[in-house]
Amino acid sequence: MKFYKKIALLIVLGVIAGFSYLGYQGFFQHDDRLNTSDLHNPLSSSKQKQNGIEVVGNPESIAVLVNKQNLLPDHYEPTDLVYPDVRFIFKEKIEKRQMRAEPAKALERMFSAAEREGIYLAGVSAYRSQSRQESLYQAYIKQDGETAANHYSAHPGSSEHQTGLSIDVSSSTGKCAAQDCFKDTPEAKWIEKNSYKYGYIVRYPEGKQQITGYKYEPWHIRFVGKELASKVYKKGITLEEYYNDYMQVDNPVQ
């Protein structure tokens, strides 16, 4: 009799284990609170170090985090640079007019949408090579000193402009281009409220200098794709905060 009781107990335990496993699987397959695509960390692929600073392993990712703690590979250059069909404050077809193909298309849609609402945007500076960033950075140090320059200019290899995913924008007149006075313009206000709809975020928001490492730049927008841009915008956070607080990055930005 005891033998049959043991058999029955084993069967019951097996059934319970089976349902538990199915329930576990179902939770991860159907609980829409867990979006596995959100758990991908664009910093995690084959990270290396350069002078003790992390070098991102997948600079081609549109979600890549580039800052003072996460450098691009030395002299990285995107392979899909194009000239977006939008207005710039200059006419020359030069390096800083280029962007990667996907953000370029999104920029065209955004500029067109703004124009339909009576807002006339213009590009100021988009892609910037590492050598060009080096020249600018050294010029800013000479002009304002290294401490001041570090608040608004990136070290070579740590500039988002080098990714081909960022662009500085202004009004079509070029007034207040890349200047603090831009924040009070209709163009800046439109960008702040609408850029996320096209996959862009204001990369260095007001009051976040201790997190991003840079002062408020309402003109500097960064393409991250619509899904991520919407999350960052609606939460009122920076890209650093998104990865540190919502993605549990192994090496958070200090």
Short mmCIF file of C-alpha atoms in Angstrom, two decimals:
data_model
loop_
_atom_site.label_atom_id
_atom_site.label_comp_id
_atom_site.label_asym_id
_atom_site.label_seq_id
_atom_site.Cartn_x
_atom_site.Cartn_y
_atom_site.Cartn_z
CA MET A 1 0.00 0.00 0.00
CA LYS A 2 2.84 2.32 0.93
CA PHE A 3 4.39 1.59 -2.45
CA TYR A 4 1.26 2.81 -4.31
CA LYS A 5 1.06 5.91 -2.12
CA LYS A 6 4.63 6.77 -3.06
CA ILE A 7 3.83 6.29 -6.75
CA ALA A 8 0.75 8.52 -6.45
CA LEU A 9 2.79 11.18 -4.63
CA LEU A 10 5.44 11.14 -7.35
CA ILE A 11 2.78 11.54 -10.04
CA VAL A 12 1.20 14.51 -8.21
CA LEU A 13 4.59 16.16 -7.75
CA GLY A 14 5.36 15.62 -11.44
CA VAL A 15 2.08 17.25 -12.48
CA ILE A 16 2.72 20.24 -10.19
CA ALA A 17 6.25 20.63 -11.57
CA GLY A 18 4.92 20.51 -15.12
CA PHE A 19 2.34 23.22 -14.49
CA SER A 20 4.91 25.32 -12.68
CA TYR A 21 7.24 25.12 -15.67
CA LEU A 22 4.47 26.02 -18.10
CA GLY A 23 3.43 28.91 -15.91
CA TYR A 24 7.03 30.14 -15.76
CA GLN A 25 7.33 29.91 -19.53
CA GLY A 26 4.00 31.62 -20.01
CA PHE A 27 5.00 34.51 -17.77
CA PHE A 28 8.07 35.30 -19.82
CA GLN A 29 6.34 34.70 -23.14
CA HIS A 30 3.15 36.64 -22.45
CA ASP A 31 3.80 39.19 -19.71
CA ASP A 32 4.11 42.36 -21.75
CA ARG A 33 5.89 44.05 -18.86
CA LEU A 34 8.98 42.17 -19.99
CA ASN A 35 10.15 43.25 -23.42
CA THR A 36 13.25 41.22 -24.22
CA SER A 37 14.26 43.65 -26.94
CA ASP A 38 14.57 46.29 -24.23
CA LEU A 39 17.11 44.15 -22.40
CA HIS A 40 19.68 44.37 -25.19
CA ASN A 41 22.59 46.44 -23.96
CA PRO A 42 24.35 48.21 -26.85
CA LEU A 43 27.41 48.65 -24.66
CA SER A 44 27.94 44.98 -23.97
CA SER A 45 29.34 43.61 -27.23
CA SER A 46 33.08 42.93 -26.96
CA LYS A 47 33.96 46.01 -24.95
CA GLN A 48 37.63 46.97 -24.83
CA LYS A 49 39.53 49.71 -23.07
CA GLN A 50 41.52 52.65 -24.36
CA ASN A 51 43.62 54.49 -21.77
CA GLY A 52 41.44 52.92 -19.09
CA ILE A 53 38.17 54.08 -20.68
CA GLU A 54 35.58 51.72 -22.15
CA VAL A 55 35.39 51.45 -25.95
CA VAL A 56 31.94 50.51 -27.26
CA GLY A 57 31.78 47.20 -29.07
CA ASN A 58 29.02 48.01 -31.56
CA PRO A 59 29.32 51.63 -32.72
CA GLU A 60 26.91 50.94 -35.60
CA SER A 61 23.97 50.49 -33.21
CA ILE A 62 21.51 53.41 -33.38
CA ALA A 63 21.13 53.02 -29.62
CA VAL A 64 24.84 53.21 -28.84
CA LEU A 65 25.81 55.24 -25.77
CA VAL A 66 28.79 57.48 -26.48
CA ASN A 67 30.06 59.82 -23.80
CA LYS A 68 33.11 60.56 -21.65
CA GLN A 69 33.03 57.03 -20.22
CA ASN A 70 32.23 55.19 -23.47
CA LEU A 71 34.48 55.93 -26.44
CA LEU A 72 34.10 55.04 -30.09
CA PRO A 73 36.78 52.81 -31.65
CA ASP A 74 39.78 54.87 -32.72
CA HIS A 75 38.97 56.85 -35.89
CA TYR A 76 35.61 55.12 -36.30
CA GLU A 77 33.73 56.23 -39.42
CA PRO A 78 30.17 55.16 -40.34
CA THR A 79 29.87 53.33 -43.65
CA ASP A 80 26.46 54.70 -44.70
CA LEU A 81 26.92 58.47 -44.59
CA VAL A 82 24.59 60.45 -46.87
CA TYR A 83 23.55 64.06 -47.36
CA PRO A 84 20.05 64.56 -45.89
CA ASP A 85 17.75 66.56 -48.14
CA VAL A 86 17.14 69.36 -45.65
CA ARG A 87 18.03 73.01 -45.25
CA PHE A 88 21.38 73.94 -43.66
CA ILE A 89 22.66 77.35 -42.62
CA PHE A 90 25.44 76.96 -45.21
CA LYS A 91 25.38 75.86 -48.84
CA GLU A 92 28.61 73.89 -49.14
CA LYS A 93 28.39 70.10 -49.46
CA ILE A 94 30.96 69.34 -46.78
CA GLU A 95 31.59 66.74 -44.07
CA LYS A 96 29.37 68.26 -41.39
CA ARG A 97 26.37 68.09 -43.71
CA GLN A 98 26.39 64.28 -43.66
CA MET A 99 24.49 61.80 -41.49
CA ARG A 100 23.88 58.09 -41.50
CA ALA A 101 21.08 57.00 -43.83
CA GLU A 102 18.37 56.13 -41.28
CA PRO A 103 18.61 59.32 -39.19
CA ALA A 104 18.90 61.34 -42.39
CA LYS A 105 15.51 60.07 -43.59
CA ALA A 106 13.99 60.69 -40.17
CA LEU A 107 15.42 64.21 -40.19
CA GLU A 108 13.79 64.92 -43.55
CA ARG A 109 10.41 63.81 -42.19
CA MET A 110 10.84 65.91 -39.06
CA PHE A 111 11.83 69.08 -40.93
CA SER A 112 8.85 68.65 -43.27
CA ALA A 113 6.47 68.18 -40.33
CA ALA A 114 7.85 71.28 -38.61
CA GLU A 115 7.44 73.33 -41.77
CA ARG A 116 3.79 72.32 -42.03
CA GLU A 117 3.37 73.94 -38.61
CA GLY A 118 5.19 77.10 -39.61
CA ILE A 119 8.53 76.13 -38.02
CA TYR A 120 11.51 76.40 -40.35
CA LEU A 121 14.47 74.40 -39.10
CA ALA A 122 17.99 74.24 -40.48
CA GLY A 123 20.98 72.01 -39.88
CA VAL A 124 24.13 73.48 -38.35
CA SER A 125 26.52 70.56 -37.91
CA ALA A 126 25.97 66.81 -38.27
CA TYR A 127 28.75 64.23 -38.82
CA ARG A 128 32.19 65.13 -37.56
CA SER A 129 35.28 62.99 -38.02
CA GLN A 130 37.63 62.30 -35.13
CA SER A 131 40.37 64.43 -36.68
CA ARG A 132 37.96 67.35 -37.05
CA GLN A 133 36.85 66.93 -33.44
CA GLU A 134 40.49 66.97 -32.37
CA SER A 135 41.03 70.29 -34.15
CA LEU A 136 37.91 71.84 -32.60
CA TYR A 137 38.67 70.55 -29.12
CA GLN A 138 42.20 71.96 -29.16
CA ALA A 139 40.90 75.30 -30.45
CA TYR A 140 38.35 75.48 -27.62
CA ILE A 141 41.03 74.69 -25.04
CA LYS A 142 43.18 77.48 -26.43
CA GLN A 143 40.20 79.84 -26.38
CA ASP A 144 38.57 79.03 -23.01
CA GLY A 145 40.90 76.66 -21.17
CA GLU A 146 40.54 72.90 -20.76
CA THR A 147 38.14 72.95 -17.80
CA ALA A 148 35.64 75.21 -19.56
CA ALA A 149 36.04 73.41 -22.89
CA ASN A 150 35.17 70.07 -21.29
CA HIS A 151 31.70 71.39 -20.39
CA TYR A 152 30.71 71.87 -24.01
CA SER A 153 33.20 70.07 -26.25
CA ALA A 154 33.88 66.33 -26.41
CA HIS A 155 37.29 64.72 -26.30
CA PRO A 156 38.20 63.19 -29.68
CA GLY A 157 36.57 59.75 -29.90
CA SER A 158 33.80 60.61 -27.44
CA SER A 159 31.72 62.91 -29.64
CA GLU A 160 28.25 61.82 -30.71
CA HIS A 161 28.76 63.73 -33.93
CA GLN A 162 31.28 61.06 -34.95
CA THR A 163 28.52 58.43 -34.87
CA GLY A 164 26.63 60.13 -37.70
CA LEU A 165 23.52 59.94 -35.52
CA SER A 166 23.55 63.49 -34.12
CA ILE A 167 22.98 66.95 -35.52
CA ASP A 168 22.90 70.50 -34.22
CA VAL A 169 19.87 72.42 -35.49
CA SER A 170 18.73 76.03 -35.54
CA SER A 171 16.17 78.26 -37.19
CA SER A 172 16.43 78.76 -40.93
CA THR A 173 17.97 82.19 -40.33
CA GLY A 174 20.82 80.69 -38.33
CA LYS A 175 20.11 83.08 -35.48
CA CYS A 176 21.32 81.71 -32.12
CA ALA A 177 22.82 78.66 -33.86
CA ALA A 178 24.56 76.50 -31.21
CA GLN A 179 24.10 79.30 -28.67
CA ASP A 180 22.27 79.45 -25.36
CA CYS A 181 19.74 81.93 -26.76
CA PHE A 182 18.38 79.17 -29.02
CA LYS A 183 16.41 77.72 -26.08
CA ASP A 184 13.90 80.59 -26.18
CA THR A 185 13.12 80.26 -29.89
CA PRO A 186 9.97 78.66 -31.35
CA GLU A 187 12.24 76.19 -33.13
CA ALA A 188 13.79 74.94 -29.87
CA LYS A 189 10.39 74.57 -28.24
CA TRP A 190 9.05 72.63 -31.22
CA ILE A 191 12.09 70.34 -31.20
CA GLU A 192 11.72 69.66 -27.48
CA LYS A 193 8.06 68.67 -27.82
CA ASN A 194 8.12 66.84 -31.14
CA SER A 195 11.54 65.39 -32.02
CA TYR A 196 10.84 62.07 -30.27
CA LYS A 197 8.06 61.36 -32.78
CA TYR A 198 10.77 61.01 -35.41
CA GLY A 199 13.24 59.02 -33.32
CA TYR A 200 15.26 61.95 -31.95
CA ILE A 201 15.93 63.14 -28.42
CA VAL A 202 17.41 66.35 -27.03
CA ARG A 203 20.61 64.67 -25.94
CA TYR A 204 21.82 67.15 -23.31
CA PRO A 205 18.70 68.39 -21.47
CA GLU A 206 18.52 71.23 -19.00
CA GLY A 207 19.50 70.38 -15.43
CA LYS A 208 21.22 67.12 -16.37
CA GLN A 209 24.85 68.23 -16.69
CA GLN A 210 25.98 66.07 -13.75
CA ILE A 211 24.64 63.04 -15.62
CA THR A 212 25.53 63.74 -19.25
CA GLY A 213 28.74 65.65 -18.56
CA TYR A 214 27.66 68.54 -20.78
CA LYS A 215 25.75 71.74 -20.28
CA TYR A 216 22.24 72.19 -21.68
CA GLU A 217 22.26 72.10 -25.49
CA PRO A 218 18.71 72.47 -26.85
CA TRP A 219 20.11 72.42 -30.39
CA HIS A 220 21.86 69.04 -30.15
CA ILE A 221 19.54 66.17 -31.08
CA ARG A 222 20.40 62.52 -31.35
CA PHE A 223 18.69 59.76 -33.32
CA VAL A 224 17.96 56.63 -31.27
CA GLY A 225 14.87 55.30 -33.08
CA LYS A 226 11.21 55.97 -32.30
CA GLU A 227 10.75 53.35 -29.58
CA LEU A 228 13.70 54.43 -27.44
CA ALA A 229 13.14 58.13 -28.13
CA SER A 230 9.55 57.84 -26.91
CA LYS A 231 10.64 56.14 -23.68
CA VAL A 232 13.34 58.71 -22.95
CA TYR A 233 11.01 61.62 -23.72
CA LYS A 234 8.03 60.36 -21.72
CA LYS A 235 10.15 59.51 -18.69
CA GLY A 236 11.95 62.86 -18.86
CA ILE A 237 15.35 61.21 -18.61
CA THR A 238 18.69 61.15 -20.39
CA LEU A 239 20.17 58.29 -22.39
CA GLU A 240 22.55 57.63 -19.50
CA GLU A 241 19.68 57.34 -17.04
CA TYR A 242 17.81 55.00 -19.36
CA TYR A 243 20.71 52.55 -19.52
CA ASN A 244 21.76 52.93 -15.89
CA ASP A 245 18.32 52.78 -14.27
CA TYR A 246 16.22 50.82 -16.75
CA MET A 247 18.76 48.58 -18.45
CA GLN A 248 21.00 47.79 -15.46
CA VAL A 249 24.23 48.51 -17.33
CA ASP A 250 27.18 46.71 -15.77
CA ASN A 251 29.37 49.81 -15.97
CA PRO A 252 27.13 52.81 -15.24
CA VAL A 253 28.22 56.33 -16.09
CA GLN A 254 29.29 58.16 -12.95
#
